[in-house]
PDB file of C-alpha atoms in Angstrom:
ATOM      1  CA  LEU B 947      13.615   9.785   4.826  1.00  0.00           C
ATOM      2  CA  GLY B 948      10.662  11.772   3.502  1.00  0.00           C
ATOM      3  CA  ILE B 949      12.406  15.103   4.103  1.00  0.00           C
ATOM      4  CA  TYR B 950      14.767  14.511   1.192  1.00  0.00           C
ATOM      5  CA  LEU B 951      11.987  13.804  -1.289  1.00  0.00           C
ATOM      6  CA  ASP B 952       9.553  16.509  -0.166  1.00  0.00           C
ATOM      7  CA  ARG B 953       6.882  13.870   0.385  1.00  0.00           C
ATOM      8  CA  ASP B 954       5.799  11.473   3.082  1.00  0.00           C
ATOM      9  CA  ILE B 955       6.752   7.820   2.533  1.00  0.00           C
ATOM     10  CA  GLN B 956       4.749   5.061   4.168  1.00  0.00           C
ATOM     11  CA  ALA B 957       6.414   1.723   4.915  1.00  0.00           C
ATOM     12  CA  GLU B 958       4.547  -1.304   3.588  1.00  0.00           C
ATOM     13  CA  PRO B 959       5.047  -4.935   4.504  1.00  0.00           C
ATOM     14  CA  LEU B 960       6.788  -7.122   1.961  1.00  0.00           C
ATOM     15  CA  PRO B 961       4.617  -9.592   0.054  1.00  0.00           C
ATOM     16  CA  PRO B 962       4.804 -13.182   1.334  1.00  0.00           C
ATOM     17  CA  ARG B 963       7.419 -15.385  -0.304  1.00  0.00           C
ATOM     18  CA  ILE B 964       6.083 -17.725  -2.901  1.00  0.00           C
ATOM     19  CA  LEU B 965       7.572 -21.134  -2.316  1.00  0.00           C
ATOM     20  CA  LEU B 966       8.209 -23.395  -5.232  1.00  0.00           C
ATOM     21  CA  SER B 967       6.326 -26.650  -5.058  1.00  0.00           C
ATOM     22  CA  ASN B 968       9.126 -28.460  -6.898  1.00  0.00           C
ATOM     23  CA  SER B 969      12.822 -28.265  -6.182  1.00  0.00           C
ATOM     24  CA  PRO B 970      14.981 -26.612  -8.865  1.00  0.00           C
ATOM     25  CA  ARG B 971      15.827 -28.878 -11.780  1.00  0.00           C
ATOM     26  CA  GLN B 972      19.431 -29.976 -12.197  1.00  0.00           C
ATOM     27  CA  ALA B 973      21.222 -29.274 -15.447  1.00  0.00           C
ATOM     28  CA  ASP B 974      21.548 -32.160 -17.888  1.00  0.00           C
ATOM     29  CA  MET B 975      25.276 -31.564 -18.339  1.00  0.00           C
ATOM     30  CA  ALA B 976      28.211 -31.159 -15.947  1.00  0.00           C
ATOM     31  CA  THR B 977      31.380 -29.214 -16.722  1.00  0.00           C
ATOM     32  CA  ILE B 978      34.856 -30.722 -16.569  1.00  0.00           C
ATOM     33  CA  LYS B 979      37.953 -28.507 -16.530  1.00  0.00           C
ATOM     34  CA  ILE B 980      41.186 -29.761 -18.084  1.00  0.00           C
ATOM     35  CA  ASP B 981      44.419 -27.946 -17.187  1.00  0.00           C
ATOM     36  CA  GLY B 982      45.640 -27.819 -20.773  1.00  0.00           C
ATOM     37  CA  GLY B 983      44.671 -25.605 -23.680  1.00  0.00           C
ATOM     38  CA  LYS B 984      45.848 -23.929 -26.873  1.00  0.00           C
ATOM     39  CA  LYS B 985      49.391 -23.417 -25.615  1.00  0.00           C
ATOM     40  CA  GLN B 986      49.650 -27.171 -25.054  1.00  0.00           C
ATOM     41  CA  LYS B 987      48.269 -27.656 -28.608  1.00  0.00           C
ATOM     42  CA  ILE B 988      45.036 -29.300 -27.456  1.00  0.00           C
ATOM     43  CA  ARG B 989      42.158 -29.241 -29.933  1.00  0.00           C
ATOM     44  CA  PRO B 990      38.475 -30.124 -29.434  1.00  0.00           C
ATOM     45  CA  GLY B 991      38.967 -33.296 -31.478  1.00  0.00           C
ATOM     46  CA  ASP B 992      41.690 -34.447 -29.074  1.00  0.00           C
ATOM     47  CA  ILE B 993      39.336 -34.122 -26.103  1.00  0.00           C
ATOM     48  CA  LEU B 994      36.449 -35.783 -27.921  1.00  0.00           C
ATOM     49  CA  GLY B 995      38.719 -38.607 -29.014  1.00  0.00           C
ATOM     50  CA  ALA B 996      40.004 -39.127 -25.485  1.00  0.00           C
ATOM     51  CA  LEU B 997      36.459 -39.265 -24.099  1.00  0.00           C
ATOM     52  CA  THR B 998      34.976 -41.514 -26.763  1.00  0.00           C
ATOM     53  CA  GLY B 999      37.969 -43.807 -27.276  1.00  0.00           C
ATOM     54  CA  LYS B1000      38.189 -47.426 -26.159  1.00  0.00           C
ATOM     55  CA  GLY B1001      35.980 -47.924 -23.104  1.00  0.00           C
ATOM     56  CA  GLY B1002      34.831 -44.312 -23.161  1.00  0.00           C
ATOM     57  CA  ILE B1003      31.468 -42.589 -23.360  1.00  0.00           C
ATOM     58  CA  GLU B1004      29.255 -41.993 -26.400  1.00  0.00           C
ATOM     59  CA  ALA B1005      29.830 -38.890 -28.539  1.00  0.00           C
ATOM     60  CA  ALA B1006      26.183 -37.859 -27.972  1.00  0.00           C
ATOM     61  CA  GLU B1007      26.955 -37.537 -24.244  1.00  0.00           C
ATOM     62  CA  VAL B1008      29.627 -34.903 -24.874  1.00  0.00           C
ATOM     63  CA  GLY B1009      28.513 -31.298 -25.207  1.00  0.00           C
ATOM     64  CA  LYS B1010      30.314 -28.064 -25.944  1.00  0.00           C
ATOM     65  CA  ILE B1011      34.105 -28.022 -25.777  1.00  0.00           C
ATOM     66  CA  ASP B1012      35.694 -24.632 -25.064  1.00  0.00           C
ATOM     67  CA  ILE B1013      39.474 -24.229 -25.239  1.00  0.00           C
ATOM     68  CA  ALA B1014      41.357 -21.265 -23.739  1.00  0.00           C
ATOM     69  CA  ASP B1015      45.112 -20.650 -23.671  1.00  0.00           C
ATOM     70  CA  ASN B1016      45.947 -22.834 -20.662  1.00  0.00           C
ATOM     71  CA  TRP B1017      42.771 -24.752 -19.840  1.00  0.00           C
ATOM     72  CA  SER B1018      39.768 -26.345 -21.490  1.00  0.00           C
ATOM     73  CA  TYR B1019      36.166 -26.951 -20.525  1.00  0.00           C
ATOM     74  CA  VAL B1020      34.004 -29.798 -21.738  1.00  0.00           C
ATOM     75  CA  ALA B1021      30.323 -30.433 -21.012  1.00  0.00           C
ATOM     76  CA  VAL B1022      29.453 -34.068 -20.304  1.00  0.00           C
ATOM     77  CA  ALA B1023      26.100 -35.713 -19.587  1.00  0.00           C
ATOM     78  CA  ARG B1024      25.674 -35.666 -15.798  1.00  0.00           C
ATOM     79  CA  PRO B1025      25.298 -39.472 -15.385  1.00  0.00           C
ATOM     80  CA  LYS B1026      28.570 -40.007 -17.296  1.00  0.00           C
ATOM     81  CA  THR B1027      30.660 -37.418 -15.424  1.00  0.00           C
ATOM     82  CA  LYS B1028      32.475 -39.898 -13.205  1.00  0.00           C
ATOM     83  CA  SER B1029      33.456 -42.185 -16.088  1.00  0.00           C
ATOM     84  CA  ALA B1030      34.578 -39.156 -18.152  1.00  0.00           C
ATOM     85  CA  LEU B1031      36.764 -37.914 -15.282  1.00  0.00           C
ATOM     86  CA  THR B1032      38.270 -41.371 -14.883  1.00  0.00           C
ATOM     87  CA  LYS B1033      38.923 -41.678 -18.625  1.00  0.00           C
ATOM     88  CA  LEU B1034      40.575 -38.250 -18.887  1.00  0.00           C
ATOM     89  CA  SER B1035      42.697 -38.629 -15.763  1.00  0.00           C
ATOM     90  CA  GLN B1036      43.968 -42.144 -16.566  1.00  0.00           C
ATOM     91  CA  ASP B1037      44.542 -41.757 -20.299  1.00  0.00           C
ATOM     92  CA  LYS B1038      46.841 -39.257 -21.954  1.00  0.00           C
ATOM     93  CA  LEU B1039      45.849 -36.329 -24.106  1.00  0.00           C
ATOM     94  CA  LYS B1040      48.359 -35.470 -26.856  1.00  0.00           C
ATOM     95  CA  GLY B1041      50.819 -37.812 -25.111  1.00  0.00           C
ATOM     96  CA  LYS B1042      50.632 -35.886 -21.817  1.00  0.00           C
ATOM     97  CA  SER B1043      48.689 -36.273 -18.602  1.00  0.00           C
ATOM     98  CA  PHE B1044      46.646 -33.274 -17.516  1.00  0.00           C
ATOM     99  CA  ARG B1045      44.883 -32.481 -14.270  1.00  0.00           C
ATOM    100  CA  VAL B1046      41.092 -32.769 -14.653  1.00  0.00           C
ATOM    101  CA  ARG B1047      38.303 -31.867 -12.252  1.00  0.00           C
ATOM    102  CA  ARG B1048      34.568 -31.363 -12.169  1.00  0.00           C
ATOM    103  CA  LEU B1049      33.272 -27.836 -11.686  1.00  0.00           C
TER     104      LEU B1049
END
């Protein structure tokens, strides 16, 4: 190896791994993907309304809503993910049922 650099290279041992004393912290929000987007005329207000409607979750527990052409992403407080998935999968959005899943 040293012949290509015109100098002698000495191998050194790697430093010891520093282990974290605490496990990594989980994110406060979880992401839900909805298989419907701009082409299905879904707006952020439609998703928020579906989540916070009768028997739903609080608006403060819903984070960013991002809508693409054929799918949408919504951030939901991690403890409320299961109830949000249930609400979105059982109720209709814009009069249609869409496939939803947690990422």
